[in-house]
Tab-separated table of C-alpha atoms and ligand atoms in Angstrom:
chain	number	residue	atom	x	y	z
A	1	UNK	CA	-13.788	77.178	35.655
A	2	UNK	CA	-10.457	76.132	34.214
A	3	UNK	CA	-8.956	73.771	31.615
A	4	UNK	CA	-6.457	71.119	32.663
A	5	UNK	CA	-3.506	70.601	30.322
A	6	UNK	CA	-1.761	67.302	31.043
A	7	UNK	CA	1.797	67.535	29.741
A	8	UNK	CA	1.572	71.329	29.923
A	9	UNK	CA	5.263	71.617	30.813
A	10	UNK	CA	6.272	70.093	27.474
A	11	UNK	CA	6.951	71.725	24.137
A	12	UNK	CA	3.438	71.604	22.644
A	13	UNK	CA	1.561	71.668	25.974
A	14	UNK	CA	3.337	74.853	27.090
A	15	UNK	CA	2.242	76.542	23.867
A	16	UNK	CA	-1.349	75.381	24.424
A	17	UNK	CA	-1.208	76.768	27.980
A	18	UNK	CA	-0.202	80.189	26.646
A	19	UNK	CA	-2.932	80.120	23.984
A	20	UNK	CA	-5.562	79.201	26.610
A	21	UNK	CA	-4.392	82.036	28.872
A	22	UNK	CA	-4.582	84.474	25.971
A	23	UNK	CA	-8.162	83.289	25.333
A	24	UNK	CA	-9.058	83.812	29.029
A	25	UNK	CA	-9.560	80.076	29.612
A	26	UNK	CA	-7.571	79.659	32.876
A	27	UNK	CA	-5.211	76.726	32.234
A	28	UNK	CA	-3.940	74.407	34.980
A	29	UNK	CA	-0.934	72.148	34.296
A	30	UNK	CA	-0.366	68.589	35.483
A	31	UNK	CA	3.006	67.203	34.416
A	32	UNK	CA	5.499	64.712	35.872
A	33	UNK	CA	8.429	66.477	34.149
A	34	UNK	CA	9.603	63.185	32.608
A	35	UNK	CA	10.398	65.130	29.437
A	36	UNK	CA	8.975	68.543	30.317
A	37	UNK	CA	10.427	71.544	32.121
A	38	UNK	CA	8.899	73.393	35.081
A	39	UNK	CA	10.244	76.667	33.681
A	40	UNK	CA	8.051	76.209	30.549
A	41	UNK	CA	4.967	76.764	32.757
A	42	UNK	CA	4.233	80.498	32.802
A	43	UNK	CA	4.158	82.315	36.125
A	44	UNK	CA	0.680	82.494	37.586
A	45	UNK	CA	-0.496	79.235	35.977
A	46	UNK	CA	-1.179	76.579	38.649
A	47	UNK	CA	1.264	73.687	38.252
A	48	UNK	CA	0.641	70.250	39.767
A	49	UNK	CA	3.707	68.045	39.573
A	50	UNK	CA	2.684	64.410	39.195
A	51	UNK	CA	1.726	61.649	36.824
A	52	UNK	CA	-1.457	61.035	34.871
A	53	UNK	CA	-1.135	57.478	36.186
A	54	UNK	CA	-1.996	58.817	39.669
A	55	UNK	CA	-5.799	58.546	39.780
A	56	UNK	CA	-6.298	60.303	43.121
A	57	UNK	CA	-4.043	63.202	42.160
A	58	UNK	CA	-6.041	63.683	38.958
A	59	UNK	CA	-9.365	63.561	40.818
A	60	UNK	CA	-8.086	66.047	43.393
A	61	UNK	CA	-6.767	68.373	40.638
A	62	UNK	CA	-10.006	68.238	38.621
A	63	UNK	CA	-12.041	69.022	41.742
A	64	UNK	CA	-9.891	71.662	43.391
A	65	UNK	CA	-9.400	73.677	40.195
A	66	UNK	CA	-13.048	73.331	39.094
A	67	UNK	CA	-11.931	71.949	35.735
A	68	UNK	CA	-14.382	72.245	32.827
A	69	UNK	CA	-12.374	70.171	30.368
A	70	UNK	CA	-9.054	68.447	29.772
A	71	UNK	CA	-6.532	68.856	26.985
A	72	UNK	CA	-4.657	65.576	27.300
A	73	UNK	CA	-1.215	66.211	25.838
A	74	UNK	CA	0.971	64.133	28.206
A	75	UNK	CA	2.503	61.127	26.550
A	76	UNK	CA	5.597	59.235	25.573
A	77	UNK	CA	6.294	60.409	22.038
A	78	UNK	CA	9.378	58.616	20.786
A	79	UNK	CA	8.052	56.367	18.018
A	80	UNK	CA	11.451	54.810	17.239
A	81	UNK	CA	12.264	54.059	20.891
A	82	UNK	CA	8.747	52.702	21.471
A	83	UNK	CA	9.774	49.610	19.500
A	84	UNK	CA	12.276	48.813	22.292
A	85	UNK	CA	9.949	50.035	25.056
A	86	UNK	CA	6.435	48.870	24.160
A	87	UNK	CA	5.352	48.251	27.754
A	88	UNK	CA	6.458	51.710	28.855
A	89	UNK	CA	4.769	53.291	25.823
A	90	UNK	CA	1.491	51.470	26.474
A	91	UNK	CA	1.622	52.302	30.178
A	92	UNK	CA	2.093	56.033	29.557
A	93	UNK	CA	-0.176	56.446	26.547
A	94	UNK	CA	-2.886	53.811	26.974
A	95	UNK	CA	-3.094	53.291	30.741
A	96	UNK	CA	-2.428	57.030	31.219
A	97	UNK	CA	-5.380	57.923	28.986
A	98	UNK	CA	-7.575	55.337	30.738
A	99	UNK	CA	-6.788	56.919	34.112
A	100	UNK	CA	-7.526	60.421	32.780
A	101	UNK	CA	-10.913	59.186	31.511
A	102	UNK	CA	-11.674	57.415	34.798
A	103	UNK	CA	-10.869	60.538	36.840
A	104	UNK	CA	-13.017	62.645	34.502
A	105	UNK	CA	-15.926	60.212	34.883
A	106	UNK	CA	-15.578	60.284	38.668
A	107	UNK	CA	-15.655	64.081	38.793
A	108	UNK	CA	-18.211	64.694	36.018
A	109	UNK	CA	-15.723	66.486	33.735
A	110	UNK	CA	-16.947	65.778	30.232
A	111	UNK	CA	-14.852	67.631	27.622
A	112	UNK	CA	-11.630	66.153	26.278
A	113	UNK	CA	-9.188	67.149	23.534
A	114	UNK	CA	-6.603	64.427	22.919
A	115	UNK	CA	-3.117	64.773	21.379
A	116	UNK	CA	-3.010	62.104	18.708
A	117	UNK	CA	-0.535	61.600	15.925
A	118	UNK	CA	0.080	60.992	12.243
A	119	UNK	CA	1.619	57.736	13.484
A	120	UNK	CA	-1.889	56.195	13.616
A	121	UNK	CA	-1.732	55.956	9.798
A	122	UNK	CA	1.607	54.108	9.675
A	123	UNK	CA	3.086	54.387	6.190
A	124	UNK	CA	0.157	55.402	3.970
A	125	UNK	CA	0.742	55.108	0.252
A	126	UNK	CA	-1.236	58.207	-0.761
A	127	UNK	CA	-0.413	61.728	-1.878
A	128	UNK	CA	-2.545	63.323	0.868
A	129	UNK	CA	-3.661	61.705	4.116
A	130	UNK	CA	-7.322	62.210	5.032
A	131	UNK	CA	-8.971	61.238	8.314
A	132	UNK	CA	-10.895	58.321	6.813
A	133	UNK	CA	-7.816	56.399	5.626
A	134	UNK	CA	-7.271	52.969	7.180
A	135	UNK	CA	-5.238	53.142	10.401
A	136	UNK	CA	-2.215	50.891	10.196
A	137	UNK	CA	0.230	52.122	12.845
A	138	UNK	CA	3.772	50.861	12.353
A	139	UNK	CA	5.050	51.240	15.936
A	140	UNK	CA	3.881	50.694	19.510
A	141	UNK	CA	3.735	54.495	19.728
A	142	UNK	CA	1.268	54.765	16.826
A	143	UNK	CA	-0.713	51.830	18.202
A	144	UNK	CA	-0.898	53.449	21.641
A	145	UNK	CA	-2.256	56.697	20.166
A	146	UNK	CA	-4.852	54.807	18.132
A	147	UNK	CA	-5.952	52.867	21.214
A	148	UNK	CA	-6.182	56.221	23.025
A	149	UNK	CA	-8.637	57.387	20.348
A	150	UNK	CA	-10.640	54.165	20.753
A	151	UNK	CA	-10.796	54.676	24.523
A	152	UNK	CA	-12.334	58.116	24.004
A	153	UNK	CA	-14.854	56.733	21.505
A	154	UNK	CA	-15.887	53.844	23.756
A	155	UNK	CA	-16.163	55.997	26.879
A	156	UNK	CA	-18.360	58.470	24.948
A	157	UNK	CA	-20.716	55.608	24.059
A	158	UNK	CA	-20.704	54.323	27.642
A	159	UNK	CA	-21.486	57.749	29.148
A	160	UNK	CA	-23.918	58.918	26.450
A	161	UNK	CA	-26.988	58.742	28.664
A	162	UNK	CA	-25.270	59.765	31.914
A	163	UNK	CA	-25.325	63.199	33.605
A	164	UNK	CA	-21.923	64.001	32.110
A	165	UNK	CA	-21.695	62.448	28.627
A	166	UNK	CA	-18.119	62.566	27.325
A	167	UNK	CA	-17.599	64.890	24.358
A	168	UNK	CA	-14.199	64.637	22.750
A	169	UNK	CA	-11.971	65.117	19.757
A	170	UNK	CA	-8.515	63.856	18.808
A	171	UNK	CA	-6.104	66.142	17.000
A	172	UNK	CA	-3.587	64.248	14.883
A	173	UNK	CA	-0.339	66.174	14.622
A	174	UNK	CA	2.263	65.696	11.921
A	175	UNK	CA	5.689	67.369	12.321
A	176	UNK	CA	5.328	70.129	14.881
A	177	UNK	CA	8.103	72.731	14.766
A	178	UNK	CA	8.993	76.349	15.566
A	179	UNK	CA	8.187	78.395	18.622
A	180	UNK	CA	5.744	81.148	19.560
A	181	UNK	CA	7.562	82.044	22.732
A	182	UNK	CA	11.346	82.365	22.918
A	183	UNK	CA	11.356	80.616	26.310
A	184	UNK	CA	9.786	77.376	25.015
A	185	UNK	CA	11.406	75.046	22.510
A	186	UNK	CA	11.407	71.413	21.429
A	187	UNK	CA	13.897	69.513	23.598
A	188	UNK	CA	13.296	66.127	21.958
A	189	UNK	CA	16.503	64.203	21.244
A	190	UNK	CA	14.892	62.549	18.195
A	191	UNK	CA	13.022	65.192	16.137
A	192	UNK	CA	14.604	66.760	13.055
A	193	UNK	CA	14.583	70.415	14.125
A	194	UNK	CA	16.220	69.939	17.549
A	195	UNK	CA	18.699	67.434	16.061
A	196	UNK	CA	19.849	69.944	13.455
A	197	UNK	CA	19.974	72.794	15.992
A	198	UNK	CA	22.063	70.695	18.425
A	199	UNK	CA	24.458	69.702	15.643
A	200	UNK	CA	24.912	73.318	14.522
A	201	UNK	CA	25.410	74.586	18.077
A	202	UNK	CA	28.044	71.897	18.702
A	203	UNK	CA	29.751	72.573	15.359
A	204	UNK	CA	28.806	69.177	13.895
A	205	UNK	CA	27.422	68.629	10.390
A	206	UNK	CA	23.689	67.826	10.384
A	207	UNK	CA	22.791	64.483	8.884
A	208	UNK	CA	20.157	63.377	6.375
A	209	UNK	CA	19.019	59.775	6.888
A	210	UNK	CA	18.792	58.471	3.335
A	211	UNK	CA	18.617	60.304	0.005
A	212	UNK	CA	17.347	57.436	-2.119
A	213	UNK	CA	13.641	57.615	-1.302
A	214	UNK	CA	11.006	57.785	-4.005
A	215	UNK	CA	10.601	61.570	-3.743
A	216	UNK	CA	11.653	64.444	-6.062
A	217	UNK	CA	15.029	65.032	-4.332
A	218	UNK	CA	15.374	61.562	-2.772
A	219	UNK	CA	14.867	62.692	0.849
A	220	UNK	CA	11.748	62.081	2.992
A	221	UNK	CA	8.838	64.441	2.530
A	222	UNK	CA	6.904	65.477	5.635
A	223	UNK	CA	4.204	67.885	6.724
A	224	UNK	CA	5.732	70.592	8.953
A	225	UNK	CA	3.377	72.790	10.935
A	226	UNK	CA	4.087	75.616	13.371
A	227	UNK	CA	3.375	74.919	17.044
A	228	UNK	CA	1.531	78.252	17.350
A	229	UNK	CA	-1.035	77.061	14.791
A	230	UNK	CA	-1.341	73.751	16.650
A	231	UNK	CA	-1.978	75.544	19.957
A	232	UNK	CA	-4.619	77.812	18.405
A	233	UNK	CA	-6.566	74.798	17.068
A	234	UNK	CA	-6.748	73.332	20.601
A	235	UNK	CA	-8.316	76.491	21.954
A	236	UNK	CA	-11.014	76.437	19.274
A	237	UNK	CA	-11.635	72.706	19.839
A	238	UNK	CA	-12.006	73.302	23.588
A	239	UNK	CA	-14.342	76.252	23.002
A	240	UNK	CA	-16.526	74.215	20.629
A	241	UNK	CA	-16.771	71.357	23.118
A	242	UNK	CA	-17.675	73.742	25.910
A	243	UNK	CA	-20.294	75.483	23.740
A	244	UNK	CA	-21.887	72.126	22.845
A	245	UNK	CA	-21.062	72.574	19.154
A	246	UNK	CA	-20.471	69.512	16.982
A	247	UNK	CA	-16.929	68.227	16.485
A	248	UNK	CA	-15.467	65.353	14.513
A	249	UNK	CA	-13.899	62.460	16.427
A	250	UNK	CA	-10.550	63.299	14.814
A	251	UNK	CA	-8.862	66.011	12.797
A	252	UNK	CA	-5.625	65.987	10.856
A	253	UNK	CA	-3.654	69.130	11.601
A	254	UNK	CA	-1.883	68.997	8.257
A	255	UNK	CA	-0.861	71.691	5.788
A	256	UNK	CA	-1.245	69.960	2.385
A	257	UNK	CA	2.315	71.107	1.796
A	258	UNK	CA	5.083	68.555	1.803
A	259	UNK	CA	8.653	69.640	2.441
A	260	UNK	CA	11.633	67.382	1.956
A	261	UNK	CA	14.392	66.996	4.529
A	262	UNK	CA	16.718	68.577	1.959
A	263	UNK	CA	14.400	71.624	1.718
A	264	UNK	CA	14.362	71.864	5.507
A	265	UNK	CA	18.173	71.747	5.573
A	266	UNK	CA	18.294	74.605	3.041
A	267	UNK	CA	15.857	76.599	5.211
A	268	UNK	CA	18.039	75.815	8.238
A	269	UNK	CA	21.091	77.271	6.507
A	270	UNK	CA	19.113	80.404	5.572
A	271	UNK	CA	17.475	80.791	8.992
A	272	UNK	CA	20.561	80.192	11.116
A	273	UNK	CA	22.991	81.966	8.814
A	274	UNK	CA	25.268	78.894	9.020
A	275	UNK	CA	26.257	77.610	5.626
A	276	UNK	CA	26.536	73.810	5.648
A	277	UNK	CA	26.245	70.809	3.381
A	278	UNK	CA	24.446	68.004	5.247
A	279	UNK	CA	26.093	64.615	5.529
A	280	UNK	CA	24.145	61.733	3.967
A	281	UNK	CA	23.682	58.768	6.294
A	282	UNK	CA	21.852	55.461	5.863
A	283	UNK	CA	18.059	55.225	5.906
A	284	UNK	CA	16.346	54.736	9.252
A	285	UNK	CA	14.123	51.665	9.378
A	286	UNK	CA	10.403	52.334	8.985
A	287	UNK	CA	10.699	55.852	7.517
A	288	UNK	CA	8.046	56.224	4.778
A	289	UNK	CA	8.805	58.227	1.617
A	290	UNK	CA	6.167	60.822	2.263
A	291	UNK	CA	3.467	61.749	4.791
A	292	UNK	CA	1.485	64.874	4.055
A	293	UNK	CA	-2.093	65.560	5.117
A	294	UNK	CA	-4.979	67.802	4.270
A	295	UNK	CA	-6.258	69.950	7.113
A	296	UNK	CA	-9.619	70.546	5.412
A	297	UNK	CA	-11.860	69.301	8.230
A	298	UNK	CA	-9.887	71.279	10.793
A	299	UNK	CA	-10.047	74.389	8.578
A	300	UNK	CA	-13.832	73.990	8.434
A	301	UNK	CA	-14.363	73.496	12.188
A	302	UNK	CA	-11.301	74.681	14.102
A	303	UNK	CA	-10.209	77.809	12.250
A	304	UNK	CA	-7.145	75.767	11.283
A	305	UNK	CA	-4.731	77.805	9.206
A	306	UNK	CA	-1.061	77.611	8.386
A	307	UNK	CA	0.042	81.097	9.269
A	308	UNK	CA	3.804	80.608	9.039
A	309	UNK	CA	6.341	80.020	6.272
A	310	UNK	CA	9.080	77.436	6.635
A	311	UNK	CA	11.582	80.255	7.141
A	312	UNK	CA	9.513	81.546	10.076
A	313	UNK	CA	9.334	78.040	11.526
A	314	UNK	CA	13.113	77.711	11.384
A	315	UNK	CA	13.838	81.225	12.607
A	316	UNK	CA	11.477	81.046	15.604
A	317	UNK	CA	12.721	77.584	16.598
A	318	UNK	CA	16.361	78.652	16.286
A	319	UNK	CA	15.833	81.843	18.289
A	320	UNK	CA	14.153	79.914	21.120
A	321	UNK	CA	16.872	77.243	21.126
A	322	UNK	CA	19.615	79.863	21.147
A	323	UNK	CA	17.907	81.796	23.958
A	324	UNK	CA	18.141	78.638	26.104
A	325	UNK	CA	21.944	78.860	25.885
B	1	NAD	N1	6.140	66.873	18.676
B	1	NAD	C1	5.474	66.332	17.648
B	1	NAD	O1	5.825	66.562	16.475
B	1	NAD	C2	4.275	65.447	17.906
B	1	NAD	C3	3.649	64.820	16.805
B	1	NAD	C4	2.529	64.033	17.037
B	1	NAD	C5	2.021	63.870	18.305
B	1	NAD	N2	2.663	64.464	19.372
B	1	NAD	C6	2.097	64.252	20.716
B	1	NAD	O2	1.944	65.502	21.353
B	1	NAD	C7	2.159	65.384	22.746
B	1	NAD	C8	3.162	66.432	23.205
B	1	NAD	O3	4.370	66.287	22.499
B	1	NAD	P1	5.605	67.243	22.749
B	1	NAD	O4	6.345	67.319	21.471
B	1	NAD	O5	5.186	68.484	23.409
B	1	NAD	O6	6.457	66.332	23.739
B	1	NAD	P2	7.096	66.657	25.168
B	1	NAD	O7	7.849	65.435	25.537
B	1	NAD	O8	7.802	67.974	25.127
B	1	NAD	O9	5.798	66.810	26.070
B	1	NAD	C9	5.174	65.748	26.743
B	1	NAD	C10	4.895	66.236	28.157
B	1	NAD	O10	4.143	65.237	28.860
B	1	NAD	C11	4.746	65.048	30.139
B	1	NAD	N3	4.432	63.678	30.550
B	1	NAD	C12	4.832	62.532	29.964
B	1	NAD	N4	4.346	61.465	30.638
B	1	NAD	C13	3.612	61.960	31.668
B	1	NAD	C14	2.874	61.384	32.721
B	1	NAD	N5	2.786	60.056	32.868
B	1	NAD	N6	2.243	62.191	33.597
B	1	NAD	C15	2.318	63.546	33.482
B	1	NAD	N7	3.025	64.148	32.508
B	1	NAD	C16	3.664	63.373	31.617
B	1	NAD	C17	6.213	65.292	29.928
B	1	NAD	O11	6.919	65.589	31.100
B	1	NAD	C18	6.172	66.467	28.949
B	1	NAD	O12	6.099	67.701	29.632
B	1	NAD	C19	2.588	63.943	23.006
B	1	NAD	O13	1.456	63.211	23.457
B	1	NAD	C20	3.017	63.469	21.633
B	1	NAD	O14	2.828	62.079	21.493
B	1	NAD	C21	3.774	65.246	19.201
């Protein structure tokens, strides 16, 4: 039996694939390479190139690889751009998830771990985000992830008395950074870490978008977690589903520890050895002051721990980015 990782050629998916292999759980990757990279898929791991929107390809993949469960990571993740591309975002994230669920139902595959996001909460006005907070997504991206969670919930109800009742959990990520493998790094053109790395490599001054927020140093505060910790939580979630152990419908993979953009910039200077003073630009629309979450439920059920310091997050991310040339 194997585990299918949709989006396994992307930054987070490729880390999950490695963690599954290390746990002896035989990953298989399905990815259309729209933002992923074939070279992120380790040698020896079966790689099916294609889209989650392709129902027959999914059915064929689930059958031919005798898949026990799916870790559904594939998605369109650019929250800002999703405002200009709502139809594309909904197609990839909502229709894509519907097709994954339909193919699973057709083949009797009944375990699903879903990549959700802090974006389901929108701009919560609390010190620490917990899973039970109202969901008020502020972008088509956040809406599409929330609808994805609803699809899982509704399909679980619909299949409850079938031969293959769906068991599922959604893992809500915050700011995922760093690298556990020097050959895999975040290639997003919009996330803070890759933006700063690109600027430094090209000799430009990294930019802070707004320093007049209601936070101790005026810059946004976010919850940064290492991708290796994220990947490890998926393995435990998959194992619990497979063992028939109880899981919550959703877990925040948060650290309880907010870091400001200014603190990240300081860590960047330390970790890269490049001394710089960031340029201050205007605020970006829709950026909340602070989003930081507890990971208490995940710590209880998924062995969720924050094993890395911010300096290790920066150093590992920088090394992987530099190794790519
Ligand atoms: N990076 C973060 O901080 C973060 C935070 C919250 C949630 N997420 C979610 O985690 C997931 C992975 O994010 P990432 O940072 O690794 O992004 P990524 O862009 O590196 O990975 C996404 C992968 O999915 C693939 N993909 C996209 N659409 C597909 C389709 N229709 N069919 C098959 N494959 C498809 C891409 O080619 C890529 O390999 C996404 O669903 C994202 O929304 C990421």
